[in-house]
Amino acid sequence: MSGNIIAINPVSIVLTVVNLLVLFLIMKFFLFKPVNAVLEKRQEEISKDKKAAEEAVRNAEEKVKSFESQLKDIDKLKSDAIAESTKKADAEYDRIVGDANKRAAEIISDAEAKADLDVKRKQADAEKRIADIVAAATKKIAASQNSAELDSGLYDEFISKAGEEVDS
């Protein structure tokens, strides 16, 4: 060792390189390999979680589509039910109005028939009274003499009685 502070010794260099290689191999087996294994395990877990999240998103989207489809079906059923109910209500309304119109026509027809019958009965009654008056007048004429004054009086009496009978 002569006065050189730093001496380059080839054996020292080789030993340093061997030390570095041994240190590298020790670190590789005891430090890097377990760390890499943990990192790979975490990467696999992250990948699994990512796939599970993607699957959950896909399932959620399918459920949303399914629910939207069901909502559309429910809306269609609702509108169909409303249309059916409206149709039935219209048919029931038409039936009720038709029945009411038919009943009203029957009532009017019955009233007209009763009115016609009442008019015919009153007309027949009036004709009977007139016939009775004519018969009575004829009887009086036959019983009395044929005089113009008597005929005129009987005629006036007949007209006045007939007028009273018709008025009542």
Coordinates of C-alpha atoms in Angstrom, one line a residue:
M1 CA 0.0 0.0 0.0
S2 CA 2.0 2.7 -1.1
G3 CA 0.6 6.1 -1.0
N4 CA -2.5 5.5 -3.0
I5 CA -5.6 6.2 -1.1
I6 CA -7.8 4.7 -3.6
A7 CA -6.5 1.6 -5.1
I8 CA -8.3 -0.3 -7.7
N9 CA -7.8 -3.9 -7.0
P10 CA -9.3 -6.3 -9.5
V11 CA -10.1 -8.8 -6.8
S12 CA -12.0 -6.2 -4.9
I13 CA -14.0 -5.3 -8.1
V14 CA -14.9 -9.0 -8.6
L15 CA -15.9 -9.4 -5.0
T16 CA -18.0 -6.3 -5.2
V17 CA -19.7 -7.6 -8.3
V18 CA -20.3 -11.0 -6.7
N19 CA -21.6 -9.2 -3.6
L20 CA -24.0 -7.2 -5.8
L21 CA -25.2 -10.3 -7.6
V22 CA -25.7 -12.2 -4.3
L23 CA -27.5 -9.2 -2.9
F24 CA -29.6 -8.9 -6.0
L25 CA -30.6 -12.6 -5.9
I26 CA -31.4 -12.4 -2.2
M27 CA -33.5 -9.4 -2.8
K28 CA -35.2 -11.0 -5.8
F29 CA -36.2 -14.1 -3.9
F30 CA -37.0 -12.6 -0.5
L31 CA -38.2 -9.1 -1.5
F32 CA -39.2 -8.7 -5.1
K33 CA -40.8 -12.1 -5.5
P34 CA -43.2 -11.8 -2.6
V35 CA -43.9 -8.1 -3.5
N36 CA -44.6 -9.1 -7.1
A37 CA -46.8 -12.0 -5.9
V38 CA -48.8 -9.5 -3.7
L39 CA -49.0 -7.1 -6.6
E40 CA -50.2 -9.8 -9.0
K41 CA -52.8 -10.9 -6.4
R42 CA -54.0 -7.4 -6.0
Q43 CA -54.1 -7.0 -9.8
E44 CA -56.2 -10.2 -10.0
E45 CA -58.5 -8.9 -7.3
I46 CA -58.9 -5.6 -9.0
S47 CA -59.6 -7.4 -12.3
K48 CA -62.2 -9.6 -10.6
D49 CA -63.8 -6.6 -9.0
K50 CA -63.8 -4.7 -12.3
K51 CA -65.4 -7.7 -14.0
A52 CA -68.0 -8.0 -11.2
A53 CA -68.7 -4.3 -11.4
E54 CA -69.1 -4.5 -15.2
E55 CA -71.4 -7.5 -14.7
A56 CA -73.4 -5.6 -12.0
V57 CA -73.7 -2.6 -14.4
R58 CA -74.8 -4.9 -17.2
N59 CA -77.4 -6.6 -14.9
A60 CA -78.6 -3.2 -13.7
E61 CA -79.0 -2.0 -17.3
E62 CA -80.9 -5.2 -18.2
K63 CA -83.2 -4.7 -15.2
V64 CA -83.8 -1.1 -16.2
K65 CA -84.7 -2.2 -19.7
S66 CA -86.9 -4.9 -18.2
F67 CA -88.6 -2.4 -15.9
E68 CA -89.1 0.0 -18.7
S69 CA -90.6 -2.7 -20.9
Q70 CA -92.9 -3.7 -18.0
L71 CA -93.9 0.0 -17.5
K72 CA -94.7 0.2 -21.2
D73 CA -96.8 -3.0 -20.9
I74 CA -98.5 -1.6 -17.9
D75 CA -99.2 1.7 -19.6
K76 CA -100.6 -0.2 -22.6
L77 CA -102.8 -2.4 -20.3
K78 CA -103.9 0.7 -18.5
S79 CA -104.9 2.5 -21.7
D80 CA -106.6 -0.7 -23.0
A81 CA -108.5 -1.0 -19.8
I82 CA -109.6 2.6 -20.0
A83 CA -110.6 2.2 -23.6
E84 CA -112.6 -1.0 -22.8
S85 CA -114.3 0.7 -19.8
T86 CA -115.1 3.7 -21.9
K87 CA -116.5 1.4 -24.6
K88 CA -118.6 -0.5 -22.0
A89 CA -119.8 2.8 -20.4
D90 CA -120.8 4.2 -23.9
A91 CA -122.7 0.9 -24.7
E92 CA -124.4 1.1 -21.3
Y93 CA -125.3 4.8 -21.8
D94 CA -126.7 4.0 -25.3
R95 CA -128.7 1.1 -23.9
I96 CA -130.1 3.2 -21.0
V97 CA -131.0 6.1 -23.4
G98 CA -132.5 3.6 -25.9
D99 CA -134.6 2.1 -23.1
A100 CA -135.7 5.5 -21.9
N101 CA -136.6 6.6 -25.4
K102 CA -138.5 3.4 -25.9
R103 CA -140.4 3.8 -22.6
A104 CA -141.1 7.4 -23.4
A105 CA -142.5 6.4 -26.9
E106 CA -144.7 3.7 -25.2
I107 CA -145.9 6.3 -22.6
I108 CA -146.7 8.8 -25.4
S109 CA -148.4 6.1 -27.5
D110 CA -150.5 5.0 -24.5
A111 CA -151.4 8.6 -23.8
E112 CA -152.4 9.2 -27.4
A113 CA -154.5 6.0 -27.5
K114 CA -156.2 6.9 -24.2
A115 CA -156.9 10.4 -25.6
D116 CA -158.2 9.0 -28.8
L117 CA -160.4 6.6 -26.9
D118 CA -161.6 9.4 -24.6
V119 CA -162.4 11.6 -27.7
K120 CA -164.3 8.7 -29.4
R121 CA -166.2 7.9 -26.2
K122 CA -167.2 11.6 -25.8
Q123 CA -168.1 11.8 -29.5
A124 CA -170.2 8.6 -29.2
D125 CA -171.8 10.0 -26.0
A126 CA -172.5 13.3 -27.9
E127 CA -174.0 11.4 -30.8
K128 CA -176.2 9.4 -28.5
R129 CA -177.5 12.6 -26.8
I130 CA -178.1 14.2 -30.2
A131 CA -179.9 11.0 -31.3
D132 CA -182.0 11.1 -28.1
I133 CA -182.8 14.8 -28.7
V134 CA -183.7 14.1 -32.4
A135 CA -185.9 11.2 -31.2
A136 CA -187.6 13.4 -28.7
A137 CA -188.1 16.1 -31.2
T138 CA -189.4 13.6 -33.7
K139 CA -191.8 12.3 -31.1
K140 CA -193.0 15.8 -30.3
I141 CA -193.4 16.6 -34.0
A142 CA -195.4 13.4 -34.6
A143 CA -197.6 14.1 -31.6
S144 CA -198.4 17.6 -32.5
Q145 CA -199.7 19.3 -35.5
N146 CA -197.6 20.2 -38.4
S147 CA -197.5 23.9 -38.1
A148 CA -194.7 26.1 -39.2
E149 CA -194.6 27.9 -35.9
L150 CA -194.4 24.6 -34.0
D151 CA -191.7 23.3 -36.4
S152 CA -189.7 26.5 -36.0
G153 CA -190.0 26.3 -32.2
L154 CA -189.0 22.7 -32.1
Y155 CA -186.1 23.4 -34.4
D156 CA -184.9 26.2 -32.1
E157 CA -185.3 24.0 -29.0
F158 CA -183.4 21.2 -30.7
I159 CA -180.5 23.5 -31.7
S160 CA -180.3 25.0 -28.2
K161 CA -180.3 21.6 -26.5
A162 CA -177.8 20.2 -29.0
G163 CA -175.5 23.3 -28.4
E164 CA -175.8 22.8 -24.6
E165 CA -175.0 19.1 -25.0
V166 CA -172.0 19.6 -27.2
D167 CA -170.6 22.4 -24.9
S168 CA -170.8 20.2 -21.9

